[in-house]
Amino acid sequence: MMSNPIFNHFSDIETKELSPGYLSKIIHTENNTINFLEVKAGSVSAMHQHINHQCVFVIEGQFELTVDGVSKVLDTGSFAIVPPNIIHGGKAITDCKLIDIFDPVREDFKLL
């Protein structure tokens, strides 16, 4: 049984700045973490890796994603699937709206 009600309101989720220019609203389910991001143009996500599979969806704007040394500019409607333990990072070319889905749950994000 979930501790939260089934139906929620997006505006009730606290916005957190995970790194400069990366404003996040985070939802945790039993198996996933879903991160709704608004990213300011020019903001950089440093190269990093984690144990999670990550799906990156570009809802609006252009975002340059580098995965395992390969860079590609993703635009509205594009997505990427990042395998676990692969070095990746990115940069917002324009203001962006992104959705990241992580499997399993990002335990480190629960501590934010």
Coordinates of N, CA and C in Angstrom, one line a residue, residues 44-96:
V44 N 24.9 23.0 -17.1 CA 25.7 21.8 -17.4 C 25.4 20.8 -16.3
S45 N 25.2 19.5 -16.7 CA 25.2 18.4 -15.8 C 26.6 17.7 -16.0
A46 N 27.4 17.8 -14.9 CA 28.7 17.2 -15.0 C 28.7 15.7 -15.3
M47 N 29.7 15.2 -15.9 CA 29.8 13.8 -16.3 C 29.8 13.0 -15.0
H48 N 29.0 11.9 -15.0 CA 28.8 11.1 -13.8 C 28.2 9.7 -14.2
Q49 N 28.1 8.9 -13.3 CA 27.5 7.5 -13.5 C 26.8 7.1 -12.3
H50 N 25.9 6.2 -12.5 CA 25.1 5.6 -11.3 C 24.6 4.2 -11.7
I51 N 24.1 3.5 -10.8 CA 23.6 2.1 -11.0 C 22.3 2.0 -11.7
N52 N 21.7 3.2 -12.0 CA 20.3 3.2 -12.5 C 20.3 3.2 -14.0
H53 N 19.3 2.5 -14.6 CA 19.0 2.8 -16.0 C 18.3 4.1 -16.0
Q54 N 18.6 4.9 -17.0 CA 18.0 6.3 -17.1 C 17.4 6.5 -18.5
C55 N 16.2 6.9 -18.6 CA 15.5 7.3 -19.8 C 15.4 8.8 -19.7
V56 N 15.9 9.5 -20.8 CA 15.9 11.0 -20.8 C 15.0 11.4 -22.0
F57 N 13.9 12.1 -21.6 CA 13.0 12.6 -22.6 C 13.0 14.1 -22.7
V58 N 13.2 14.6 -23.9 CA 13.2 16.1 -24.1 C 11.7 16.5 -24.5
I59 N 11.1 17.2 -23.6 CA 9.7 17.6 -23.8 C 9.7 18.9 -24.6
E60 N 10.7 19.7 -24.3 CA 10.8 21.1 -24.9 C 12.2 21.5 -25.0
G61 N 12.7 22.1 -26.1 CA 14.0 22.7 -26.1 C 15.0 21.8 -26.7
Q62 N 16.3 22.1 -26.6 CA 17.4 21.3 -27.1 C 18.4 21.1 -25.9
F63 N 18.8 19.8 -25.8 CA 19.7 19.4 -24.8 C 20.8 18.5 -25.4
E64 N 22.1 18.8 -25.2 CA 23.2 18.0 -25.7 C 23.5 17.0 -24.6
L65 N 23.3 15.7 -24.9 CA 23.6 14.6 -24.0 C 24.9 13.9 -24.5
T66 N 25.8 13.6 -23.6 CA 27.0 12.9 -23.9 C 26.9 11.6 -23.1
V67 N 27.0 10.4 -23.8 CA 26.9 9.1 -23.2 C 28.1 8.3 -23.7
D68 N 28.9 7.9 -22.8 CA 30.1 7.1 -23.1 C 31.0 7.7 -24.2
G69 N 31.1 9.0 -24.1 CA 32.0 9.8 -25.0 C 31.3 10.2 -26.3
V70 N 30.1 9.8 -26.5 CA 29.3 10.2 -27.8 C 28.3 11.3 -27.4
S71 N 28.4 12.4 -28.1 CA 27.5 13.5 -27.9 C 26.4 13.6 -29.0
K72 N 25.2 14.0 -28.6 CA 24.2 14.2 -29.5 C 23.2 15.3 -29.0
V73 N 22.8 16.2 -29.8 CA 21.8 17.2 -29.4 C 20.4 16.6 -29.6
L74 N 19.7 16.5 -28.5 CA 18.3 16.0 -28.5 C 17.4 17.2 -28.5
D75 N 16.3 17.1 -29.3 CA 15.4 18.2 -29.3 C 14.0 17.7 -29.0
T76 N 13.0 18.5 -29.0 CA 11.7 18.2 -28.6 C 11.2 16.9 -29.3
G77 N 10.8 15.9 -28.4 CA 10.3 14.7 -28.9 C 11.4 13.6 -29.0
S78 N 12.6 13.9 -28.7 CA 13.7 13.0 -28.7 C 13.9 12.4 -27.3
F79 N 14.5 11.2 -27.3 CA 14.8 10.6 -26.0 C 16.0 9.7 -26.2
A80 N 16.6 9.4 -25.0 CA 17.8 8.5 -25.0 C 17.6 7.6 -23.8
I81 N 18.2 6.4 -24.0 CA 18.2 5.4 -22.9 C 19.7 5.2 -22.5
V82 N 20.0 5.5 -21.2 CA 21.3 5.4 -20.7 C 21.5 4.2 -19.9
P83 N 22.3 3.2 -20.2 CA 22.5 2.0 -19.4 C 23.1 2.3 -18.1
P84 N 23.0 1.4 -17.1 CA 23.6 1.7 -15.8 C 25.1 1.7 -15.9
N85 N 25.7 2.5 -15.0 CA 27.2 2.5 -14.8 C 27.9 3.1 -16.0
I86 N 27.2 3.8 -16.9 CA 27.9 4.4 -18.1 C 28.0 5.9 -17.8
I87 N 29.2 6.4 -18.1 CA 29.5 7.8 -17.8 C 28.7 8.7 -18.8
H88 N 28.0 9.7 -18.2 CA 27.2 10.6 -19.1 C 27.0 11.9 -18.4
G89 N 26.6 12.9 -19.2 CA 26.4 14.3 -18.7 C 25.8 15.1 -19.8
G90 N 25.5 16.3 -19.6 CA 24.8 17.1 -20.6 C 24.9 18.6 -20.4
K91 N 24.3 19.3 -21.4 CA 24.2 20.7 -21.4 C 23.0 21.2 -22.1
A92 N 22.3 22.1 -21.5 CA 21.1 22.7 -22.1 C 21.5 23.7 -23.1
I93 N 21.2 23.5 -24.4 CA 21.5 24.4 -25.5 C 20.5 25.6 -25.4
T94 N 19.3 25.3 -25.1 CA 18.2 26.3 -24.9 C 17.6 26.0 -23.6
D95 N 16.7 26.8 -23.1 CA 15.9 26.4 -22.0 C 15.2 25.1 -22.3
C96 N 15.1 24.2 -21.4 CA 14.6 22.9 -21.7 C 13.6 22.4 -20.6

